[in-house]
Short mmCIF file of C-alpha atoms and ligand atoms in Angstrom, two decimals:
data_model
loop_
_atom_site.label_atom_id
_atom_site.label_comp_id
_atom_site.label_asym_id
_atom_site.label_seq_id
_atom_site.Cartn_x
_atom_site.Cartn_y
_atom_site.Cartn_z
CA MET A 20 -0.11 0.08 0.48
CA LYS A 21 1.41 3.31 -1.24
CA ILE A 22 2.01 5.47 1.99
CA PHE A 23 -0.70 8.06 0.82
CA GLU A 24 -3.81 5.56 1.00
CA ALA A 25 -2.13 3.97 4.77
CA ILE A 26 -2.33 8.25 6.59
CA VAL A 27 -4.97 8.23 3.96
CA ASN A 28 -7.47 5.00 5.50
CA GLU A 29 -6.04 6.01 9.03
CA VAL A 30 -7.43 9.49 8.90
CA ALA A 31 -10.57 7.86 7.67
CA ALA A 32 -11.05 5.19 9.93
CA ARG A 33 -11.07 7.99 13.04
CA ASP A 34 -13.58 10.35 11.59
CA PRO A 35 -14.94 8.56 8.46
CA ASP A 36 -17.89 11.87 8.66
CA GLN A 37 -16.39 14.01 7.62
CA PRO A 38 -16.17 13.79 3.66
CA GLU A 39 -15.48 17.49 2.98
CA PHE A 40 -11.82 17.53 5.69
CA LEU A 41 -11.11 13.45 3.65
CA GLN A 42 -11.16 15.13 0.29
CA ALA A 43 -7.92 18.44 1.62
CA VAL A 44 -5.94 15.08 3.55
CA ARG A 45 -6.13 13.03 0.74
CA GLU A 46 -5.15 15.61 -1.75
CA VAL A 47 -2.48 16.71 0.07
CA ALA A 48 -0.57 13.60 1.44
CA GLU A 49 -1.43 12.02 -2.35
CA SER A 50 1.35 15.69 -3.12
CA VAL A 51 3.64 14.89 0.13
CA GLU A 52 4.51 10.88 -1.00
CA VAL A 53 7.24 12.02 -2.74
CA VAL A 54 8.27 13.86 0.23
CA LEU A 55 8.28 12.03 2.56
CA ASP A 56 9.81 9.24 0.10
CA ARG A 57 12.58 11.49 0.18
CA HIS A 58 12.55 12.39 3.41
CA PRO A 59 12.26 9.49 6.76
CA GLU A 60 12.70 11.90 8.75
CA TYR A 61 8.94 12.96 8.35
CA ARG A 62 7.22 9.85 8.29
CA SER A 63 9.31 7.92 11.44
CA ALA A 64 8.40 11.46 13.48
CA ARG A 65 4.98 10.80 12.29
CA ILE A 66 4.68 14.70 10.94
CA PHE A 67 1.51 14.38 8.19
CA GLU A 68 -0.38 12.48 11.13
CA ARG A 69 -0.08 14.61 13.39
CA ILE A 70 -0.51 18.04 10.73
CA ALA A 71 -4.25 15.50 10.47
CA GLU A 72 -4.65 16.63 13.49
CA PRO A 73 -6.21 19.51 15.33
CA GLU A 74 -3.98 20.55 17.55
CA ARG A 75 -6.94 21.54 20.68
CA VAL A 76 -10.71 21.56 18.89
CA VAL A 77 -13.30 23.73 20.56
CA MET A 78 -16.93 23.14 20.63
CA PHE A 79 -19.95 24.90 22.17
CA ARG A 80 -23.07 26.94 22.55
CA VAL A 81 -24.76 29.66 21.68
CA PRO A 82 -27.34 31.53 22.97
CA TRP A 83 -29.14 34.36 21.84
CA VAL A 84 -32.94 36.76 21.95
CA ASP A 85 -34.40 37.37 18.21
CA ASP A 86 -35.86 40.48 17.34
CA ASP A 87 -38.84 39.29 19.07
CA GLY A 88 -37.78 37.84 21.51
CA ALA A 89 -37.62 33.81 21.39
CA VAL A 90 -34.76 31.97 22.23
CA ALA A 91 -32.82 30.80 19.27
CA VAL A 92 -30.24 28.10 20.18
CA ASN A 93 -26.94 27.33 17.77
CA ARG A 94 -23.16 25.53 17.48
CA GLY A 95 -19.68 27.64 17.55
CA PHE A 96 -16.44 25.41 16.49
CA ARG A 97 -12.77 26.49 16.49
CA ILE A 98 -10.21 24.51 15.63
CA GLU A 99 -7.02 25.44 16.61
CA MET A 100 -4.89 23.23 13.69
CA ASN A 101 -1.43 24.27 13.36
CA SER A 102 1.00 26.87 15.60
CA ALA A 103 4.24 25.45 14.30
CA ILE A 104 4.80 28.12 13.24
CA GLY A 105 2.82 31.19 14.54
CA PRO A 106 -0.60 31.97 15.70
CA TYR A 107 -3.10 29.74 14.36
CA LYS A 108 -5.13 32.48 11.95
CA GLY A 109 -7.92 31.87 9.70
CA GLY A 110 -10.81 33.16 9.27
CA LEU A 111 -14.89 33.02 10.92
CA ARG A 112 -17.29 31.32 8.55
CA PHE A 113 -21.61 32.10 10.02
CA HIS A 114 -23.23 29.61 7.70
CA PRO A 115 -26.01 27.06 8.07
CA SER A 116 -24.07 24.37 5.93
CA VAL A 117 -20.75 24.55 8.77
CA ASN A 118 -20.38 21.29 10.90
CA LEU A 119 -17.14 20.16 12.27
CA SER A 120 -15.88 17.96 8.90
CA ILE A 121 -16.40 21.63 6.71
CA LEU A 122 -14.00 23.37 9.67
CA LYS A 123 -11.45 20.67 9.77
CA PHE A 124 -11.26 21.33 5.48
CA LEU A 125 -10.80 23.91 6.54
CA ALA A 126 -8.83 24.36 9.19
CA PHE A 127 -6.07 22.02 7.19
CA GLU A 128 -5.54 23.37 4.19
CA GLN A 129 -5.02 27.14 6.18
CA VAL A 130 -1.73 25.08 8.05
CA PHE A 131 -0.27 25.26 3.67
CA LYS A 132 -1.39 27.92 2.61
CA ASN A 133 -0.31 29.90 5.46
CA ALA A 134 2.73 28.73 5.20
CA LEU A 135 3.18 29.75 1.58
CA THR A 136 2.87 33.08 2.99
CA THR A 137 6.38 33.59 4.09
CA LEU A 138 4.99 35.06 7.19
CA PRO A 139 4.68 34.15 10.72
CA LEU A 140 1.55 32.22 10.84
CA GLY A 141 -0.24 28.98 12.96
CA GLY A 142 -3.62 27.81 10.89
CA GLY A 143 -6.85 27.30 11.82
CA LYS A 144 -10.29 27.71 11.42
CA GLY A 145 -14.61 28.29 13.06
CA GLY A 146 -17.42 29.61 12.68
CA SER A 147 -20.71 28.13 13.33
CA ASP A 148 -24.09 27.12 11.03
CA PHE A 149 -25.87 30.43 12.76
CA ASP A 150 -26.89 32.64 9.01
CA PRO A 151 -26.64 35.56 9.12
CA LYS A 152 -29.54 35.95 6.28
CA GLY A 153 -32.18 37.49 6.22
CA LYS A 154 -31.27 38.84 9.98
CA SER A 155 -31.73 42.68 11.58
CA ASP A 156 -28.71 44.16 12.39
CA GLY A 157 -29.74 43.69 15.73
CA GLU A 158 -29.61 40.20 16.22
CA VAL A 159 -25.89 39.77 14.15
CA MET A 160 -24.74 41.73 17.37
CA ARG A 161 -27.32 39.92 19.79
CA PHE A 162 -25.22 36.84 17.85
CA CYS A 163 -21.60 38.29 17.60
CA GLN A 164 -22.05 39.00 21.82
CA SER A 165 -23.20 35.19 22.62
CA PHE A 166 -20.30 33.99 19.92
CA MET A 167 -17.47 35.72 21.45
CA THR A 168 -18.26 35.44 24.96
CA GLU A 169 -17.27 32.25 24.98
CA LEU A 170 -14.17 32.51 22.29
CA PHE A 171 -12.55 35.46 23.79
CA ARG A 172 -11.13 32.63 25.97
CA HIS A 173 -9.25 31.08 23.64
CA LEU A 174 -7.70 34.10 21.74
CA GLY A 175 -4.75 36.30 21.77
CA PRO A 176 -2.93 38.33 19.02
CA HIS A 177 -0.53 35.09 19.80
CA THR A 178 -2.40 32.40 20.64
CA ASP A 179 -5.12 32.84 17.74
CA VAL A 180 -6.32 35.88 15.55
CA PRO A 181 -10.19 35.14 13.55
CA ALA A 182 -10.81 36.53 10.16
CA GLY A 183 -14.22 36.94 7.83
CA ASP A 184 -14.90 33.76 5.61
CA ILE A 185 -18.41 32.67 4.16
CA GLY A 186 -20.90 35.96 5.77
CA VAL A 187 -18.88 37.46 8.53
CA GLY A 188 -17.58 40.37 6.49
CA GLY A 189 -17.19 44.70 8.48
CA ARG A 190 -19.73 44.23 10.51
CA GLU A 191 -20.47 40.68 12.32
CA ILE A 192 -15.82 41.78 12.14
CA GLY A 193 -17.23 44.66 14.22
CA PHE A 194 -20.01 43.29 17.05
CA LEU A 195 -17.16 40.37 18.05
CA PHE A 196 -14.36 43.31 18.37
CA GLY A 197 -16.72 44.95 20.33
CA GLN A 198 -17.13 42.17 22.75
CA TYR A 199 -13.57 40.93 23.55
CA LYS A 200 -12.22 44.44 24.00
CA ARG A 201 -15.37 44.57 26.14
CA ILE A 202 -14.85 41.19 28.77
CA ALA A 203 -10.72 41.60 27.79
CA ASN A 204 -10.34 44.87 29.13
CA GLU A 205 -7.84 45.30 25.75
CA PHE A 206 -7.98 47.38 22.44
CA THR A 207 -5.14 44.23 20.69
CA GLY A 208 -4.72 43.19 17.73
CA VAL A 209 -7.35 40.10 17.93
CA LEU A 210 -8.98 40.60 15.35
CA THR A 211 -7.75 40.57 11.05
CA GLY A 212 -10.13 42.22 8.97
CA LYS A 213 -11.29 46.04 11.34
CA SER A 214 -12.35 48.78 9.46
CA PRO A 215 -8.96 51.14 9.25
CA GLY A 216 -10.60 54.27 11.35
CA TRP A 217 -9.93 50.80 14.60
CA GLY A 218 -6.83 49.65 13.37
CA GLY A 219 -7.77 47.44 10.46
CA SER A 220 -5.40 47.69 7.12
CA LEU A 221 -5.60 48.69 3.58
CA ILE A 222 -6.54 46.76 0.48
CA ARG A 223 -7.91 43.13 3.71
CA PRO A 224 -11.53 43.40 2.08
CA GLU A 225 -9.70 44.03 -1.61
CA ALA A 226 -7.06 40.77 -0.60
CA THR A 227 -8.49 38.01 -1.88
CA GLY A 228 -9.55 39.36 -5.19
CA TYR A 229 -7.60 41.04 -5.70
CA GLY A 230 -4.96 38.20 -5.31
CA SER A 231 -6.08 35.21 -7.28
CA VAL A 232 -6.22 37.96 -10.00
CA TYR A 233 -2.45 38.43 -9.11
CA PHE A 234 -1.85 34.52 -9.22
CA ALA A 235 -4.06 33.77 -12.77
CA GLN A 236 -1.45 37.27 -13.58
CA GLU A 237 1.45 35.25 -12.77
CA MET A 238 0.56 31.57 -14.37
CA LEU A 239 -0.19 33.35 -16.98
CA SER A 240 2.64 35.28 -16.82
CA THR A 241 4.63 31.64 -17.82
CA ARG A 242 3.32 31.77 -21.05
CA ASP A 243 4.52 35.62 -21.84
CA ASP A 244 0.38 35.72 -21.44
CA GLU A 245 -1.88 38.44 -20.46
CA LEU A 246 -5.06 38.83 -18.31
CA GLU A 247 -6.15 42.12 -20.54
CA GLY A 248 -9.01 41.36 -23.12
CA LYS A 249 -9.70 37.84 -21.99
CA THR A 250 -13.80 36.78 -20.84
CA CYS A 251 -13.70 35.43 -17.10
CA LEU A 252 -16.15 33.70 -14.91
CA VAL A 253 -17.02 34.89 -11.77
CA SER A 254 -18.67 32.65 -8.99
CA GLY A 255 -19.94 33.95 -5.50
CA SER A 256 -20.52 38.08 -5.51
CA GLY A 257 -19.29 37.79 -1.61
CA ASN A 258 -16.26 39.42 -0.64
CA VAL A 259 -13.82 37.39 -2.87
CA ALA A 260 -15.57 38.18 -6.44
CA GLN A 261 -16.61 41.77 -5.91
CA PHE A 262 -12.36 42.61 -6.04
CA THR A 263 -11.87 39.64 -8.08
CA VAL A 264 -14.17 41.76 -10.57
CA GLU A 265 -12.62 45.14 -9.55
CA LYS A 266 -9.19 43.71 -10.50
CA LEU A 267 -9.91 41.52 -13.91
CA ILE A 268 -12.12 44.96 -14.66
CA GLU A 269 -8.15 47.29 -13.32
CA LEU A 270 -6.33 44.73 -15.80
CA GLY A 271 -8.86 44.75 -18.94
CA ALA A 272 -10.69 41.36 -18.42
CA LYS A 273 -14.15 41.88 -19.05
CA PRO A 274 -15.56 39.69 -16.03
CA VAL A 275 -19.21 38.53 -17.30
CA THR A 276 -20.41 36.48 -14.69
CA LEU A 277 -21.00 36.55 -10.98
CA SER A 278 -23.40 34.44 -8.73
CA ASP A 279 -24.93 33.56 -5.18
CA SER A 280 -26.13 30.25 -3.48
CA SER A 281 -30.54 30.79 -4.61
CA GLY A 282 -28.56 31.21 -8.86
CA PHE A 283 -26.50 33.24 -11.78
CA ILE A 284 -26.49 36.66 -13.79
CA HIS A 285 -24.00 35.79 -17.17
CA ASP A 286 -23.49 39.81 -19.32
CA PRO A 287 -22.33 39.88 -21.75
CA ASP A 288 -21.55 42.85 -22.73
CA GLY A 289 -19.31 42.61 -19.19
CA ILE A 290 -19.07 43.60 -15.56
CA ASP A 291 -17.98 47.04 -15.85
CA ALA A 292 -16.68 49.74 -12.32
CA ASP A 293 -20.47 51.18 -12.32
CA LYS A 294 -22.62 46.95 -12.94
CA LEU A 295 -19.84 46.62 -10.70
CA ALA A 296 -20.61 49.31 -7.94
CA TRP A 297 -23.92 48.51 -9.06
CA VAL A 298 -24.03 45.50 -7.05
CA MET A 299 -21.24 45.92 -4.31
CA GLU A 300 -24.63 48.80 -3.35
CA LEU A 301 -26.88 45.04 -3.80
CA LYS A 302 -25.03 42.86 -2.11
CA ASN A 303 -23.10 45.23 0.77
CA GLU A 304 -25.96 48.01 1.97
CA ARG A 305 -28.98 46.14 0.65
CA ARG A 306 -28.67 43.13 1.46
CA GLY A 307 -29.84 41.80 -1.86
CA ARG A 308 -30.34 38.75 -4.78
CA ILE A 309 -28.01 38.85 -7.26
CA ARG A 310 -30.93 37.77 -9.17
CA GLU A 311 -32.18 41.77 -8.61
CA TYR A 312 -29.21 42.55 -11.11
CA ALA A 313 -30.40 41.25 -14.10
CA GLU A 314 -34.10 43.01 -13.21
CA ASN A 315 -31.58 45.54 -13.95
CA HIS A 316 -29.97 45.26 -16.12
CA PRO A 317 -30.65 44.63 -19.52
CA GLY A 318 -29.94 42.09 -21.95
CA VAL A 319 -28.77 39.79 -19.11
CA ALA A 320 -29.20 36.79 -18.27
CA TYR A 321 -30.46 35.04 -14.66
CA GLN A 322 -30.68 31.52 -14.00
CA ALA A 323 -31.74 30.02 -11.06
CA ALA A 324 -29.43 26.73 -9.07
CA ASN A 325 -31.26 23.85 -9.45
CA ARG A 326 -29.29 22.98 -5.37
CA GLY A 327 -27.65 19.30 -6.03
CA ALA A 328 -27.97 18.67 -8.93
CA ASP A 329 -24.63 17.53 -11.41
CA HIS A 330 -23.13 20.72 -12.88
CA ASN A 331 -23.39 24.26 -13.00
CA PRO A 332 -24.46 25.59 -16.29
CA LEU A 333 -22.43 29.10 -14.90
CA TRP A 334 -19.57 26.81 -15.83
CA ALA A 335 -20.44 25.93 -19.42
CA ILE A 336 -21.10 29.38 -20.50
CA PRO A 337 -17.74 29.64 -22.76
CA ALA A 338 -14.27 31.81 -21.86
CA ASP A 339 -10.78 31.81 -21.15
CA CYS A 340 -10.46 32.16 -17.73
CA ALA A 341 -12.50 31.02 -14.23
CA PHE A 342 -12.72 32.35 -11.11
CA PRO A 343 -14.65 29.93 -8.66
CA SER A 344 -14.61 32.40 -5.83
CA ALA A 345 -18.63 30.42 -3.00
CA THR A 346 -18.18 28.12 -1.08
CA GLN A 347 -16.26 24.44 -2.00
CA ASN A 348 -16.93 21.72 -3.88
CA GLU A 349 -18.61 24.52 -6.39
CA ILE A 350 -16.43 23.50 -10.33
CA LEU A 351 -17.78 19.14 -9.98
CA SER A 352 -16.76 16.36 -12.93
CA LYS A 353 -19.30 17.87 -15.71
CA ASP A 354 -18.70 21.14 -14.68
CA ALA A 355 -14.83 21.28 -15.44
CA ALA A 356 -15.25 19.47 -17.98
CA ALA A 357 -17.67 21.33 -20.03
CA LEU A 358 -14.83 24.19 -19.04
CA LEU A 359 -11.58 22.63 -21.03
CA ALA A 360 -14.43 21.80 -23.54
CA ASN A 361 -14.52 25.53 -23.97
CA GLY A 362 -11.06 26.23 -23.96
CA CYS A 363 -10.39 28.12 -20.92
CA ALA A 364 -7.26 27.73 -19.97
CA VAL A 365 -6.76 28.90 -16.01
CA VAL A 366 -9.23 28.45 -13.76
CA SER A 367 -7.45 30.83 -10.10
CA GLU A 368 -10.03 30.07 -6.84
CA GLY A 369 -10.80 32.69 -4.59
CA ALA A 370 -12.48 29.93 -3.02
CA ASN A 371 -11.08 26.93 -0.87
CA MET A 372 -12.47 23.88 -2.48
CA PRO A 373 -14.35 24.79 -5.49
CA SER A 374 -13.06 22.36 -7.97
CA SER A 375 -13.87 18.41 -6.93
CA PRO A 376 -11.48 16.04 -6.86
CA ASP A 377 -12.22 14.86 -9.90
CA ALA A 378 -11.81 18.20 -12.03
CA VAL A 379 -8.78 18.78 -9.96
CA GLU A 380 -7.15 15.48 -12.25
CA GLN A 381 -9.75 17.23 -15.86
CA PHE A 382 -8.04 19.20 -14.88
CA THR A 383 -3.80 19.36 -13.51
CA GLY A 384 -4.91 15.85 -16.87
CA ALA A 385 -5.13 18.86 -19.73
CA GLY A 386 -2.23 20.76 -18.19
CA ILE A 387 -4.20 24.12 -17.59
CA LEU A 388 -3.47 26.32 -14.90
CA TYR A 389 -4.52 25.77 -12.11
CA GLY A 390 -3.80 28.02 -9.30
CA PRO A 391 -5.23 25.74 -5.63
CA GLY A 392 -7.13 27.67 -3.49
CA LYS A 393 -4.22 27.33 -0.65
CA ALA A 394 -1.83 29.20 -3.12
CA ALA A 395 -4.39 31.06 -5.29
CA ASN A 396 -6.79 33.36 -2.64
CA ALA A 397 -3.35 33.61 0.25
CA GLY A 398 -3.25 37.22 -0.42
CA GLY A 399 -6.41 37.47 2.03
CA VAL A 400 -4.49 36.02 5.08
CA ALA A 401 -1.25 37.61 3.66
CA VAL A 402 -2.87 40.98 4.49
CA SER A 403 -4.18 40.01 7.33
CA GLY A 404 -0.73 38.80 8.69
CA LEU A 405 -0.72 42.31 7.60
CA GLU A 406 -2.70 43.40 9.79
CA MET A 407 -1.48 41.89 12.82
CA SER A 408 2.43 44.08 11.60
CA GLN A 409 0.94 47.08 12.10
CA ASN A 410 -1.31 46.61 14.97
CA ALA A 411 1.94 45.11 16.65
CA GLY A 412 3.60 48.87 16.15
CA MET A 413 1.11 51.00 16.45
CA THR A 414 1.37 51.89 13.17
CA ALA A 415 -1.05 51.77 9.58
CA TRP A 416 0.90 51.59 6.65
CA LYS A 417 -0.61 53.47 3.41
CA ARG A 418 -3.02 52.30 0.84
CA GLU A 419 -0.26 51.24 -2.42
CA VAL A 420 2.26 50.04 -0.54
CA VAL A 421 -0.06 46.46 1.46
CA ASP A 422 -1.23 46.53 -2.08
CA HIS A 423 2.75 45.83 -3.11
CA ARG A 424 3.18 44.06 0.15
CA LEU A 425 0.69 41.96 -1.32
CA SER A 426 1.46 40.98 -4.57
CA ASP A 427 4.85 40.98 -3.97
CA ILE A 428 3.53 37.69 -1.28
CA MET A 429 1.35 36.91 -4.65
CA PHE A 430 4.65 36.25 -6.51
CA GLU A 431 6.99 35.14 -3.85
CA ILE A 432 3.72 32.25 -3.27
CA HIS A 433 3.60 31.27 -6.90
CA ALA A 434 7.43 31.67 -7.56
CA ALA A 435 7.21 28.83 -4.52
CA CYS A 436 4.87 26.78 -6.06
CA VAL A 437 7.66 26.63 -9.50
CA GLU A 438 10.25 25.82 -7.25
CA ALA A 439 8.62 22.48 -5.59
CA ALA A 440 6.96 21.42 -8.45
CA GLU A 441 9.96 21.14 -10.54
CA ARG A 442 12.26 19.97 -7.65
CA PHE A 443 9.74 16.94 -7.01
CA GLY A 444 9.27 16.14 -10.51
CA THR A 445 6.08 17.62 -11.32
CA PRO A 446 6.69 20.90 -13.00
CA GLY A 447 4.27 23.12 -14.12
CA ASN A 448 1.37 21.37 -10.47
CA TYR A 449 0.41 24.38 -8.44
CA VAL A 450 -1.01 21.16 -6.26
CA ASN A 451 1.43 19.58 -6.16
CA GLY A 452 4.03 22.29 -5.50
CA ALA A 453 1.61 24.51 -3.24
CA ASN A 454 0.86 20.60 -0.72
CA ILE A 455 4.86 20.12 -1.32
CA ALA A 456 6.15 23.48 -0.20
CA GLY A 457 3.30 24.31 1.96
CA PHE A 458 3.68 21.07 3.75
CA LEU A 459 7.39 21.48 4.15
CA LYS A 460 8.04 25.01 6.31
CA VAL A 461 5.63 23.37 8.47
CA ALA A 462 7.04 19.74 8.59
CA ASP A 463 10.56 20.80 9.62
CA ALA A 464 9.09 23.82 12.78
CA MET A 465 7.08 20.23 14.34
CA LEU A 466 11.38 18.64 13.62
CA ASP A 467 12.82 21.47 15.51
CA GLN A 468 10.09 21.92 18.50
CA GLY A 469 10.29 17.94 19.00
CA VAL A 470 6.78 15.26 19.50
CA VAL A 471 4.27 18.36 21.01
P1 NDP B 523 -18.67 36.67 1.18
O1 NDP B 523 -19.66 35.14 2.50
O2 NDP B 523 -18.75 37.48 1.25
O3 NDP B 523 -19.60 35.72 0.08
C1 NDP B 523 -20.11 34.01 -0.86
C2 NDP B 523 -20.56 34.08 -1.66
O4 NDP B 523 -20.46 32.29 -1.87
C3 NDP B 523 -22.34 34.28 -1.90
O5 NDP B 523 -22.05 35.55 -2.82
C4 NDP B 523 -23.07 33.19 -0.86
O6 NDP B 523 -24.15 33.56 -1.68
C5 NDP B 523 -22.09 32.69 -2.19
N1 NDP B 523 -21.99 31.31 -1.09
C6 NDP B 523 -21.29 31.05 -0.08
N2 NDP B 523 -21.18 29.39 0.73
C7 NDP B 523 -22.98 28.97 -0.41
C8 NDP B 523 -23.16 27.87 -1.27
N3 NDP B 523 -23.72 27.05 -0.57
N4 NDP B 523 -23.87 27.44 -2.52
C9 NDP B 523 -23.66 28.73 -3.85
N5 NDP B 523 -22.50 29.42 -3.19
C10 NDP B 523 -22.85 29.83 -2.04
O7 NDP B 523 -17.78 35.58 2.25
P2 NDP B 523 -16.68 35.41 0.63
O8 NDP B 523 -16.10 36.61 -0.99
O9 NDP B 523 -15.40 35.82 1.83
O10 NDP B 523 -16.39 33.83 0.46
C11 NDP B 523 -15.88 33.08 -0.53
C12 NDP B 523 -14.26 31.86 -0.85
O11 NDP B 523 -14.03 32.42 -0.20
C13 NDP B 523 -14.96 31.01 0.45
O12 NDP B 523 -14.36 29.68 -0.10
C14 NDP B 523 -13.81 31.43 1.43
O13 NDP B 523 -13.60 29.83 2.59
C15 NDP B 523 -12.64 31.76 0.59
N6 NDP B 523 -12.12 32.73 0.90
C16 NDP B 523 -12.18 33.70 1.49
C17 NDP B 523 -11.36 34.77 1.70
C18 NDP B 523 -12.22 35.78 2.35
O14 NDP B 523 -10.65 36.53 2.86
N7 NDP B 523 -12.76 36.97 2.77
C19 NDP B 523 -9.55 34.06 1.95
C20 NDP B 523 -9.35 33.63 1.53
C21 NDP B 523 -10.48 31.95 1.32
P3 NDP B 523 -24.88 33.82 -0.91
O15 NDP B 523 -25.38 35.00 -0.72
O16 NDP B 523 -26.52 33.16 -1.71
O17 NDP B 523 -25.04 32.77 0.48
#
């Protein structure tokens, strides 16, 4: 039996009911098989097995009172996955689908992603099955306060520093920070994604989307190509999708789609800066649905989502590049086949694990430029790391300074992936490159620190 199969079987025996977590573990284990083969010291220290087991999992009750005075109960989580190279760092997700499997997959991915950023950041993830959709600001605030009343004892600027993710944006970070400060009685950089007026970094909201476009640019430059003039599919319409579209427009590309969990729009003329401003107001202020874009812009088609279907017609629209920026497993086998059949040559993942294992195999098999999330969307956590630096130094950097650092970091991540893929025998394979480069950094730190 191959080494990776033995490892995956062991994890599967322990957590048979965690499919997303096992999917993420399997992919990394397959990539690093060649490393474990060449480096028996990692095997004898059981580095991979230790990385696949969280250092700590916190699960807690989150009771709160809605606007009608009714008591609601949600479940809160924080997965403190690995602190070999820095304090736990990773977002909080508020979405009804949140469970242990999804948060463990996200925390596991985060460990390698954070290692790639070149910054001293360990990996973690957390959240709740709370659904902010349709809730009033008061309800969201009371929920966040209750959530933080338990979480605060596990956080600290040198211990664990959460950020946002799906369902957790500037509003939620504000409420969470307010409650932390009140209970801990200290103003400290214990969350990132804060507002710039009270400790947030400029460019943090933009960072994941911009970063995923910078990563696509780097991949294209290996083939002497560029984004200008390229038609691009973008999924999602939240934080990552919005700033992906913004950067694509700036670079002369033509984004033509956006989506939410109810459906997607296709604007064949391209989403321009004015239309994007309209989307930002719709999504961030009015908290509306993407369907309204089609209702307000002539010539735009809207198609409702078909939940549970084995494909999503968004990915069958002919395009040069795809930027999945919504959620995990949103590109399935048939979607990957449709993208490839239409000549799509670049996939840069703003979302975490948006491509199913079969889709990934098709992309790497076809030799297209496929940037996996843990590399392509690392810009968000990288700027979170820069926010921590600014907080620690009691300073605030200019927009251009942060954006420049972000593009430098995306350049470094790309180079590290290319180098590791080549060194371990699969040149051009960014999946192996990202997994191996991230693994080596964490593994070496763990070896240095002994069996802990
Ligand atoms: P937001 O909550 O701002 O937006 C999420 C978008 O994805 C919304 O349009 C949402 O639609 C859609 N979506 C969420 N869940 C589903 C689902 N199950 N099916 C279909 N559509 C869905 O989140 P972000 O933009 O911050 O996050 C998007 C992705 O990027 C996630 O995978 C996240 O983990 C990843 N990511 C985010 C980072 C960040 O800095 N924010 C950093 C790195 C990765 P609806 O409104 O209908 O729910």
